[in-house]
PDB file of C-alpha atoms and ligand atoms in Angstrom:
ATOM      1  CA  MET A   1       0.201   0.071   0.113  1.00 83.00           C
ATOM      2  CA  ARG A   2       1.209   3.398  -0.805  1.00 95.00           C
ATOM      3  CA  THR A   3       0.239   6.019   1.684  1.00 95.00           C
ATOM      4  CA  PRO A   4      -1.519   9.210   0.149  1.00 96.00           C
ATOM      5  CA  LEU A   5      -0.079  12.298   0.034  1.00 97.00           C
ATOM      6  CA  VAL A   6      -1.489  15.682  -0.368  1.00 98.00           C
ATOM      7  CA  ILE A   7       0.531  18.833  -0.643  1.00 98.00           C
ATOM      8  CA  GLY A   8      -0.604  22.305  -0.783  1.00 98.00           C
ATOM      9  CA  ASN A   9       1.405  24.358  -3.154  1.00 98.00           C
ATOM     10  CA  TRP A  10       0.931  27.951  -2.181  1.00 98.00           C
ATOM     11  CA  LYS A  11       2.768  29.216  -5.089  1.00 98.00           C
ATOM     12  CA  MET A  12       3.834  33.152  -4.984  1.00 98.00           C
ATOM     13  CA  ASN A  13       0.909  33.456  -2.060  1.00 98.00           C
ATOM     14  CA  GLY A  14       0.816  34.652   1.242  1.00 98.00           C
ATOM     15  CA  ASP A  15       2.563  36.829   4.108  1.00 98.00           C
ATOM     16  CA  MET A  16       3.741  36.255   7.637  1.00 98.00           C
ATOM     17  CA  VAL A  17       0.113  37.252   9.218  1.00 98.00           C
ATOM     18  CA  SER A  18      -2.216  35.325   6.620  1.00 98.00           C
ATOM     19  CA  ASN A  19       0.352  32.182   6.519  1.00 98.00           C
ATOM     20  CA  GLU A  20       0.188  32.193  10.399  1.00 98.00           C
ATOM     21  CA  LYS A  21      -3.863  31.912  10.408  1.00 98.00           C
ATOM     22  CA  CYS A  22      -4.235  29.472   7.590  1.00 98.00           C
ATOM     23  CA  LEU A  23      -1.653  27.051   9.189  1.00 98.00           C
ATOM     24  CA  SER A  24      -3.438  27.473  12.666  1.00 97.00           C
ATOM     25  CA  ASP A  25      -6.855  26.964  10.941  1.00 98.00           C
ATOM     26  CA  LEU A  26      -5.485  24.167   8.998  1.00 97.00           C
ATOM     27  CA  LEU A  27      -3.841  22.086  12.010  1.00 97.00           C
ATOM     28  CA  GLU A  28      -7.135  22.611  14.327  1.00 96.00           C
ATOM     29  CA  ARG A  29      -9.133  20.816  11.562  1.00 96.00           C
ATOM     30  CA  VAL A  30      -6.618  18.560  10.240  1.00 95.00           C
ATOM     31  CA  GLY A  31      -4.723  17.356  13.278  1.00 93.00           C
ATOM     32  CA  PRO A  32      -7.083  14.517  14.251  1.00 92.00           C
ATOM     33  CA  THR A  33      -7.330  12.881  10.734  1.00 91.00           C
ATOM     34  CA  LEU A  34      -3.402  13.112  10.498  1.00 94.00           C
ATOM     35  CA  GLU A  35      -2.977  11.580  14.000  1.00 92.00           C
ATOM     36  CA  THR A  36      -5.305   8.512  13.103  1.00 91.00           C
ATOM     37  CA  GLY A  37      -2.247   7.855  10.460  1.00 86.00           C
ATOM     38  CA  GLY A  38      -2.399   6.424   7.157  1.00 91.00           C
ATOM     39  CA  ILE A  39      -1.879   9.664   4.900  1.00 95.00           C
ATOM     40  CA  GLU A  40       0.913  12.342   4.529  1.00 97.00           C
ATOM     41  CA  MET A  41       0.292  16.029   4.422  1.00 98.00           C
ATOM     42  CA  GLY A  42       2.672  18.899   2.942  1.00 98.00           C
ATOM     43  CA  ILE A  43       3.200  22.093   2.450  1.00 98.00           C
ATOM     44  CA  ALA A  44       5.406  23.685  -0.268  1.00 98.00           C
ATOM     45  CA  ALA A  45       5.728  27.268   0.594  1.00 98.00           C
ATOM     46  CA  PRO A  46       7.608  30.357  -0.832  1.00 98.00           C
ATOM     47  CA  ALA A  47      11.249  30.484   0.385  1.00 97.00           C
ATOM     48  CA  PRO A  48      10.990  33.227   2.795  1.00 97.00           C
ATOM     49  CA  TYR A  49       8.189  31.470   4.773  1.00 98.00           C
ATOM     50  CA  LEU A  50       9.905  27.972   5.079  1.00 97.00           C
ATOM     51  CA  PHE A  51      10.772  28.795   8.315  1.00 96.00           C
ATOM     52  CA  GLN A  52       7.565  29.916   9.600  1.00 97.00           C
ATOM     53  CA  VAL A  53       5.825  26.851   7.976  1.00 98.00           C
ATOM     54  CA  ALA A  54       8.751  24.375   9.938  1.00 97.00           C
ATOM     55  CA  VAL A  55       7.957  26.118  13.148  1.00 97.00           C
ATOM     56  CA  ARG A  56       4.304  25.180  12.877  1.00 96.00           C
ATOM     57  CA  LEU A  57       4.476  21.759  11.227  1.00 97.00           C
ATOM     58  CA  LYS A  58       7.094  20.446  13.219  1.00 96.00           C
ATOM     59  CA  GLY A  59       6.362  17.438  15.417  1.00 94.00           C
ATOM     60  CA  ARG A  60       2.976  17.130  14.036  1.00 94.00           C
ATOM     61  CA  ALA A  61       1.952  13.787  13.078  1.00 90.00           C
ATOM     62  CA  ALA A  62       2.468  13.245   9.218  1.00 96.00           C
ATOM     63  CA  CYS A  63       3.299  16.736   8.296  1.00 97.00           C
ATOM     64  CA  VAL A  64       6.254  17.548   5.528  1.00 97.00           C
ATOM     65  CA  TRP A  65       7.066  20.759   4.530  1.00 98.00           C
ATOM     66  CA  GLY A  66       9.166  21.598   1.294  1.00 98.00           C
ATOM     67  CA  SER A  67      10.257  24.174  -1.233  1.00 98.00           C
ATOM     68  CA  GLN A  68       8.832  24.958  -4.677  1.00 98.00           C
ATOM     69  CA  ASP A  69      11.735  24.758  -6.467  1.00 98.00           C
ATOM     70  CA  VAL A  70      15.748  24.089  -5.937  1.00 98.00           C
ATOM     71  CA  SER A  71      18.841  24.940  -7.432  1.00 98.00           C
ATOM     72  CA  ASP A  72      20.630  22.551  -9.806  1.00 97.00           C
ATOM     73  CA  GLU A  73      23.676  23.586  -8.565  1.00 97.00           C
ATOM     74  CA  GLY A  74      25.122  22.390  -5.474  1.00 96.00           C
ATOM     75  CA  SER A  75      26.682  25.601  -3.970  1.00 97.00           C
ATOM     76  CA  GLY A  76      28.877  28.613  -5.152  1.00 98.00           C
ATOM     77  CA  ALA A  77      28.230  32.115  -6.990  1.00 98.00           C
ATOM     78  CA  PHE A  78      24.887  31.200  -7.915  1.00 98.00           C
ATOM     79  CA  THR A  79      22.804  34.480  -6.877  1.00 98.00           C
ATOM     80  CA  GLY A  80      19.322  34.180  -5.758  1.00 96.00           C
ATOM     81  CA  GLU A  81      19.345  30.444  -5.812  1.00 97.00           C
ATOM     82  CA  ILE A  82      18.760  27.769  -3.291  1.00 98.00           C
ATOM     83  CA  SER A  83      20.475  24.672  -2.755  1.00 98.00           C
ATOM     84  CA  ALA A  84      18.882  21.225  -1.685  1.00 98.00           C
ATOM     85  CA  PHE A  85      21.286  21.417   1.314  1.00 98.00           C
ATOM     86  CA  MET A  86      20.130  24.652   2.371  1.00 97.00           C
ATOM     87  CA  LEU A  87      16.482  23.158   2.064  1.00 98.00           C
ATOM     88  CA  LYS A  88      17.706  20.314   4.259  1.00 97.00           C
ATOM     89  CA  ASP A  89      18.949  22.678   6.746  1.00 94.00           C
ATOM     90  CA  PHE A  90      15.438  23.980   7.282  1.00 91.00           C
ATOM     91  CA  GLU A  91      14.335  20.322   7.626  1.00 95.00           C
ATOM     92  CA  CYS A  92      12.102  20.308   4.397  1.00 98.00           C
ATOM     93  CA  GLY A  93      10.956  17.030   3.280  1.00 98.00           C
ATOM     94  CA  PHE A  94      10.762  17.711  -0.623  1.00 98.00           C
ATOM     95  CA  SER A  95      10.737  19.818  -3.140  1.00 98.00           C
ATOM     96  CA  LEU A  96       8.435  20.499  -6.279  1.00 98.00           C
ATOM     97  CA  VAL A  97      10.782  20.113  -9.474  1.00 98.00           C
ATOM     98  CA  GLY A  98       9.351  20.652 -12.941  1.00 98.00           C
ATOM     99  CA  HIS A  99       6.434  22.640 -12.228  1.00 98.00           C
ATOM    100  CA  SER A 100       4.554  23.759 -15.420  1.00 97.00           C
ATOM    101  CA  GLU A 101       4.937  27.680 -14.333  1.00 97.00           C
ATOM    102  CA  ARG A 102       8.711  26.920 -13.945  1.00 97.00           C
ATOM    103  CA  ARG A 103       8.935  25.155 -17.573  1.00 96.00           C
ATOM    104  CA  ALA A 104       6.885  28.034 -19.063  1.00 95.00           C
ATOM    105  CA  ARG A 105       8.466  31.084 -17.636  1.00 95.00           C
ATOM    106  CA  HIS A 106      12.206  29.808 -16.474  1.00 95.00           C
ATOM    107  CA  ALA A 107      12.920  27.173 -19.067  1.00 91.00           C
ATOM    108  CA  GLU A 108      13.061  24.408 -16.863  1.00 95.00           C
ATOM    109  CA  THR A 109      13.709  21.264 -19.152  1.00 96.00           C
ATOM    110  CA  ASN A 110      13.640  18.016 -18.670  1.00 96.00           C
ATOM    111  CA  SER A 111      17.300  17.809 -17.861  1.00 95.00           C
ATOM    112  CA  VAL A 112      17.458  20.851 -15.681  1.00 96.00           C
ATOM    113  CA  ALA A 113      14.853  19.044 -14.068  1.00 96.00           C
ATOM    114  CA  SER A 114      16.821  15.606 -13.695  1.00 96.00           C
ATOM    115  CA  ARG A 115      19.849  17.774 -12.068  1.00 96.00           C
ATOM    116  CA  LYS A 116      17.537  19.081  -9.639  1.00 97.00           C
ATOM    117  CA  ILE A 117      16.096  15.474  -8.705  1.00 96.00           C
ATOM    118  CA  GLN A 118      19.989  14.402  -8.474  1.00 95.00           C
ATOM    119  CA  ARG A 119      20.636  17.371  -6.291  1.00 96.00           C
ATOM    120  CA  LEU A 120      17.542  16.444  -3.902  1.00 97.00           C
ATOM    121  CA  ILE A 121      18.404  12.949  -3.527  1.00 95.00           C
ATOM    122  CA  GLU A 122      21.834  13.750  -2.767  1.00 95.00           C
ATOM    123  CA  ALA A 123      20.607  15.799   0.222  1.00 96.00           C
ATOM    124  CA  GLY A 124      18.246  13.155   1.421  1.00 96.00           C
ATOM    125  CA  LEU A 125      15.109  15.200   0.149  1.00 97.00           C
ATOM    126  CA  ILE A 126      12.345  13.612  -1.942  1.00 97.00           C
ATOM    127  CA  PRO A 127      11.930  15.173  -5.409  1.00 97.00           C
ATOM    128  CA  VAL A 128       8.251  15.897  -6.216  1.00 98.00           C
ATOM    129  CA  LEU A 129       8.582  15.683  -9.902  1.00 98.00           C
ATOM    130  CA  CYS A 130       6.013  17.357 -11.779  1.00 98.00           C
ATOM    131  CA  VAL A 131       4.642  16.315 -15.496  1.00 98.00           C
ATOM    132  CA  GLY A 132       1.933  17.380 -17.389  1.00 98.00           C
ATOM    133  CA  GLU A 133       0.792  18.070 -21.565  1.00 98.00           C
ATOM    134  CA  SER A 134      -0.341  21.326 -22.662  1.00 97.00           C
ATOM    135  CA  LEU A 135      -4.008  21.468 -24.159  1.00 97.00           C
ATOM    136  CA  GLU A 136      -2.307  21.513 -27.746  1.00 97.00           C
ATOM    137  CA  ASP A 137      -0.655  18.207 -26.773  1.00 97.00           C
ATOM    138  CA  ARG A 138      -3.978  16.460 -25.540  1.00 97.00           C
ATOM    139  CA  GLN A 139      -5.824  17.954 -28.219  1.00 96.00           C
ATOM    140  CA  ALA A 140      -3.203  16.484 -30.609  1.00 98.00           C
ATOM    141  CA  GLY A 141      -3.599  12.895 -29.165  1.00 97.00           C
ATOM    142  CA  ARG A 142       0.195  12.813 -27.756  1.00 98.00           C
ATOM    143  CA  ALA A 143      -0.414  13.955 -24.155  1.00 98.00           C
ATOM    144  CA  GLU A 144       0.826  10.091 -22.985  1.00 98.00           C
ATOM    145  CA  VAL A 145       3.793  10.552 -25.018  1.00 98.00           C
ATOM    146  CA  VAL A 146       4.518  13.921 -23.906  1.00 98.00           C
ATOM    147  CA  VAL A 147       4.423  13.037 -20.448  1.00 98.00           C
ATOM    148  CA  CYS A 148       6.041   9.382 -20.133  1.00 98.00           C
ATOM    149  CA  GLU A 149       8.886  11.699 -21.965  1.00 97.00           C
ATOM    150  CA  GLN A 150       9.035  14.077 -19.199  1.00 97.00           C
ATOM    151  CA  LEU A 151       9.485  11.339 -16.929  1.00 97.00           C
ATOM    152  CA  ARG A 152      12.037   9.310 -18.922  1.00 96.00           C
ATOM    153  CA  GLU A 153      14.178  12.129 -19.403  1.00 96.00           C
ATOM    154  CA  ALA A 154      14.199  13.526 -15.892  1.00 95.00           C
ATOM    155  CA  LEU A 155      15.190   9.973 -14.500  1.00 94.00           C
ATOM    156  CA  VAL A 156      17.883   9.409 -17.506  1.00 89.00           C
ATOM    157  CA  SER A 157      20.995   9.244 -15.484  1.00 83.00           C
ATOM    158  CA  MET A 158      19.615   7.525 -12.263  1.00 84.00           C
ATOM    159  CA  SER A 159      19.598   4.218 -11.139  1.00 83.00           C
ATOM    160  CA  ASP A 160      16.352   2.597 -10.004  1.00 80.00           C
ATOM    161  CA  ASP A 161      17.656   2.845  -6.254  1.00 80.00           C
ATOM    162  CA  SER A 162      18.464   6.384  -6.508  1.00 81.00           C
ATOM    163  CA  ALA A 163      15.155   7.390  -8.228  1.00 83.00           C
ATOM    164  CA  SER A 164      13.206   5.437  -5.287  1.00 86.00           C
ATOM    165  CA  PRO A 165      12.500   8.068  -3.256  1.00 89.00           C
ATOM    166  CA  ILE A 166      10.648  10.225  -6.014  1.00 96.00           C
ATOM    167  CA  VAL A 167       7.084  11.263  -5.875  1.00 98.00           C
ATOM    168  CA  LEU A 168       5.294  12.016  -9.210  1.00 98.00           C
ATOM    169  CA  ALA A 169       2.846  14.808  -9.698  1.00 98.00           C
ATOM    170  CA  TYR A 170       0.620  14.739 -12.872  1.00 98.00           C
ATOM    171  CA  GLU A 171      -0.728  17.993 -13.547  1.00 98.00           C
ATOM    172  CA  PRO A 172      -2.307  18.869 -17.214  1.00 98.00           C
ATOM    173  CA  VAL A 173      -1.154  22.263 -17.881  1.00 97.00           C
ATOM    174  CA  TRP A 174      -4.686  23.283 -19.405  1.00 97.00           C
ATOM    175  CA  ALA A 175      -6.355  22.144 -15.808  1.00 97.00           C
ATOM    176  CA  ILE A 176      -4.021  24.321 -13.417  1.00 97.00           C
ATOM    177  CA  GLY A 177      -5.787  27.519 -12.115  1.00 96.00           C
ATOM    178  CA  THR A 178      -8.684  27.259 -14.684  1.00 96.00           C
ATOM    179  CA  GLY A 179     -11.564  25.300 -12.915  1.00 96.00           C
ATOM    180  CA  LYS A 180     -11.049  22.586 -15.337  1.00 96.00           C
ATOM    181  CA  GLN A 181      -9.773  18.980 -14.374  1.00 92.00           C
ATOM    182  CA  ALA A 182      -8.905  15.774 -15.751  1.00 94.00           C
ATOM    183  CA  SER A 183     -11.806  13.311 -15.835  1.00 96.00           C
ATOM    184  CA  PRO A 184     -11.140  10.561 -13.351  1.00 97.00           C
ATOM    185  CA  SER A 185     -10.610   8.037 -16.062  1.00 97.00           C
ATOM    186  CA  ASP A 186      -8.240  10.312 -18.329  1.00 97.00           C
ATOM    187  CA  ALA A 187      -6.525  11.158 -15.230  1.00 98.00           C
ATOM    188  CA  GLN A 188      -6.152   7.301 -14.369  1.00 98.00           C
ATOM    189  CA  GLN A 189      -5.347   6.360 -17.621  1.00 98.00           C
ATOM    190  CA  MET A 190      -2.604   8.770 -17.287  1.00 98.00           C
ATOM    191  CA  HIS A 191      -1.198   7.844 -13.994  1.00 98.00           C
ATOM    192  CA  ALA A 192      -1.286   4.397 -15.038  1.00 98.00           C
ATOM    193  CA  ALA A 193       0.657   5.307 -18.087  1.00 98.00           C
ATOM    194  CA  LEU A 194       3.136   6.707 -15.795  1.00 98.00           C
ATOM    195  CA  ARG A 195       3.268   3.579 -13.998  1.00 98.00           C
ATOM    196  CA  GLU A 196       4.146   1.581 -16.734  1.00 97.00           C
ATOM    197  CA  THR A 197       6.869   3.724 -17.559  1.00 97.00           C
ATOM    198  CA  LEU A 198       8.174   3.239 -14.246  1.00 96.00           C
ATOM    199  CA  SER A 199       7.860  -0.535 -14.568  1.00 95.00           C
ATOM    200  CA  GLN A 200      10.244  -0.468 -17.521  1.00 93.00           C
ATOM    201  CA  ARG A 201      12.800   0.365 -14.964  1.00 91.00           C
ATOM    202  CA  SER A 202      11.673  -1.877 -12.112  1.00 92.00           C
ATOM    203  CA  ASP A 203       8.546  -3.452 -10.383  1.00 94.00           C
ATOM    204  CA  ALA A 204       9.541  -1.956  -7.319  1.00 93.00           C
ATOM    205  CA  LEU A 205       9.761   1.373  -8.558  1.00 94.00           C
ATOM    206  CA  ALA A 206       6.265   1.284 -10.506  1.00 95.00           C
ATOM    207  CA  SER A 207       4.483  -0.275  -7.437  1.00 95.00           C
ATOM    208  CA  ASN A 208       6.064   2.136  -4.679  1.00 95.00           C
ATOM    209  CA  THR A 209       6.254   5.368  -6.537  1.00 97.00           C
ATOM    210  CA  ARG A 210       3.398   7.720  -5.332  1.00 97.00           C
ATOM    211  CA  ILE A 211       1.514   9.373  -7.992  1.00 98.00           C
ATOM    212  CA  ILE A 212      -0.434  12.535  -7.189  1.00 98.00           C
ATOM    213  CA  TYR A 213      -2.790  14.296  -9.322  1.00 98.00           C
ATOM    214  CA  GLY A 214      -2.764  18.256  -9.730  1.00 98.00           C
ATOM    215  CA  GLY A 215      -5.279  20.884 -11.510  1.00 98.00           C
ATOM    216  CA  SER A 216      -8.219  22.707 -10.083  1.00 97.00           C
ATOM    217  CA  LEU A 217      -8.520  19.892  -7.287  1.00 97.00           C
ATOM    218  CA  THR A 218     -10.753  21.071  -5.091  1.00 97.00           C
ATOM    219  CA  ALA A 219     -13.045  19.384  -1.973  1.00 97.00           C
ATOM    220  CA  SER A 220     -15.717  18.711  -4.553  1.00 97.00           C
ATOM    221  CA  ASN A 221     -13.573  16.716  -7.227  1.00 97.00           C
ATOM    222  CA  ALA A 222     -11.191  15.137  -5.235  1.00 97.00           C
ATOM    223  CA  ALA A 223     -12.979  12.120  -3.865  1.00 96.00           C
ATOM    224  CA  VAL A 224     -13.832  10.456  -7.329  1.00 97.00           C
ATOM    225  CA  LEU A 225      -9.996  11.089  -8.371  1.00 97.00           C
ATOM    226  CA  PHE A 226      -8.741   9.943  -5.301  1.00 97.00           C
ATOM    227  CA  GLU A 227     -10.896   6.649  -5.679  1.00 96.00           C
ATOM    228  CA  GLN A 228      -9.038   5.926  -8.932  1.00 97.00           C
ATOM    229  CA  PRO A 229      -6.287   2.862  -8.260  1.00 96.00           C
ATOM    230  CA  ASP A 230      -3.225   4.678  -9.359  1.00 97.00           C
ATOM    231  CA  ILE A 231      -4.241   7.909  -8.181  1.00 97.00           C
ATOM    232  CA  ASP A 232      -2.198   8.349  -4.720  1.00 97.00           C
ATOM    233  CA  GLY A 233      -3.209  11.955  -3.269  1.00 97.00           C
ATOM    234  CA  GLY A 234      -3.381  15.422  -4.697  1.00 98.00           C
ATOM    235  CA  LEU A 235      -1.023  18.459  -5.445  1.00 98.00           C
ATOM    236  CA  VAL A 236      -3.345  21.296  -4.823  1.00 98.00           C
ATOM    237  CA  GLY A 237      -2.714  24.856  -5.616  1.00 98.00           C
ATOM    238  CA  GLY A 238      -5.515  27.272  -5.344  1.00 98.00           C
ATOM    239  CA  ALA A 239      -7.557  25.272  -2.546  1.00 98.00           C
ATOM    240  CA  SER A 240      -4.809  25.255  -0.409  1.00 98.00           C
ATOM    241  CA  LEU A 241      -5.119  28.594   0.582  1.00 98.00           C
ATOM    242  CA  ASP A 242      -8.197  28.010   2.230  1.00 98.00           C
ATOM    243  CA  PRO A 243      -7.676  25.916   5.226  1.00 98.00           C
ATOM    244  CA  VAL A 244     -11.149  24.544   5.175  1.00 97.00           C
ATOM    245  CA  SER A 245     -11.075  23.336   1.689  1.00 98.00           C
ATOM    246  CA  PHE A 246      -7.699  21.906   1.895  1.00 98.00           C
ATOM    247  CA  ALA A 247      -8.233  19.944   5.250  1.00 97.00           C
ATOM    248  CA  SER A 248     -11.407  18.652   3.582  1.00 97.00           C
ATOM    249  CA  ILE A 249      -9.062  17.383   0.627  1.00 97.00           C
ATOM    250  CA  VAL A 250      -6.949  15.932   2.965  1.00 97.00           C
ATOM    251  CA  ALA A 251      -9.686  13.816   4.463  1.00 95.00           C
ATOM    252  CA  LEU A 252     -10.961  12.649   1.304  1.00 96.00           C
ATOM    253  CA  SER A 253      -7.451  11.372   0.622  1.00 94.00           C
ATOM    254  CA  GLN A 254      -7.884   9.389   4.108  1.00 89.00           C
ATOM    255  CA  LEU A 255     -11.437   7.792   3.144  1.00 83.00           C
ATOM    256  CA  SER A 256     -10.296   6.607  -0.355  1.00 80.00           C
ATOM    257  CA  SER A 257      -7.003   5.192   1.206  1.00 72.00           C
ATOM    258  CA  VAL A 258      -9.297   2.892   3.864  1.00 69.00           C
ATOM    259  CA  SER A 259     -11.751   2.126   1.083  1.00 67.00           C
ATOM    260  CA  ALA A 260      -8.948   0.814  -1.084  1.00 67.00           C
ATOM    261  CA  ALA A 261      -7.419  -1.331   1.790  1.00 64.00           C
ATOM    262  CA  SER A 262     -10.931  -2.727   2.570  1.00 62.00           C
ATOM    263  CA  THR A 263     -11.634  -3.618  -0.767  1.00 59.00           C
ATOM    264  CA  SER A 264      -8.427  -5.551  -1.342  1.00 55.00           C
ATOM    265  CA  HIS A 265      -8.939  -7.527   1.934  1.00 50.00           C
TER     266      HIS A 265
HETATM  267  P1  13P B 301      -4.465  24.582  -9.135  1.00 83.03           P
HETATM  268  O1  13P B 301      -4.816  23.805  -7.875  1.00 83.03           O
HETATM  269  O2  13P B 301      -4.655  26.110  -8.438  1.00 83.03           O
HETATM  270  O3  13P B 301      -5.055  24.371 -10.310  1.00 83.03           O
HETATM  271  O4  13P B 301      -2.680  24.679  -9.349  1.00 83.03           O
HETATM  272  C1  13P B 301      -2.545  23.144  -9.218  1.00 83.03           C
HETATM  273  C2  13P B 301      -0.756  23.216  -9.023  1.00 83.03           C
HETATM  274  O5  13P B 301      -0.363  23.986  -9.950  1.00 83.03           O
HETATM  275  C3  13P B 301      -0.272  22.804  -8.077  1.00 83.03           C
HETATM  276  O6  13P B 301       0.690  22.506  -8.224  1.00 83.03           O
END
C-alpha cells in the first residue's frame, strides 16, 4: 500500500500574518485526521516562509514541508538560487521540480529537472517531479507520449535505487488554475501510463512510487479522483490557500485509502 500524500502548493501567495492564520486553522481541522495515520500532508511554501511553516508543522504527525523549487547546482556563485542542502537545513522533506509554471516561465527543461532531482536525492530530500501536457498536446492525441517522455528524461541518469524516493505529480497544464480538471478516467489512464513507464525501470519502483494528481483539485472533485487505483493523493494550488477546503481534501484522501484497503482484503 502506498501512503496517500496531499501537498498544498501555495505558489507566490501569503504573508506572515495570513500564513499564521492559515496554518493554525488548517492544523486545528486536520490534526485529528493526520493523527489517525495512513496519510501524509505537505506544504510547499514560498522560500522566505519555509521557516515559519517549519516551526508550525514540526513535531506534528504526518506533516512535511518543502520548497517549490531548488537549484540544480550544489553551492557557490549562483545569486538568488537555493540549494538542496539549504532546504535540508530547514528540515524540508521535499521540493517540487519541473512545475509547469517554471517550465513555461523559467526554461526548466527535462534535463534541468533531472539535475535538480539528483541534487535533492544527494541531500536526502524527496523530489516531487511535476509532469503534464499542454492543451495542444492533448488535442493532438500525444498527451501520454509527452508526459511519459518528461518522466523518462528526468530519470535518465539515475539508478532505480536512487530514483526510489521520488514522488510524481501529474498536472495537466490546461487544468492548472482554470477550474477544469482531468476526468477521473483520463487521469487514471495517465497515472497508469506513468506507472507503466516506471515499471520499465523496475517493478518495485512502479509499485512503490506515489503518483499524485494536480490541476483545479477541490473538495468537490477530489473524492472521485482519489478513488482511482493509481491516484495516490493530490497537489493542490488554489484550494490549499483555504484551510477549510484543504483540510477536506486531506480527509478525502484518507477515506479513499481506507476504502481501498478494505476492498483489497
Ligand atoms: P490549482 O489547484 O490552482 O489548479 O494549481 C495546481 C497546481 O499547479 C499545483 O501545483
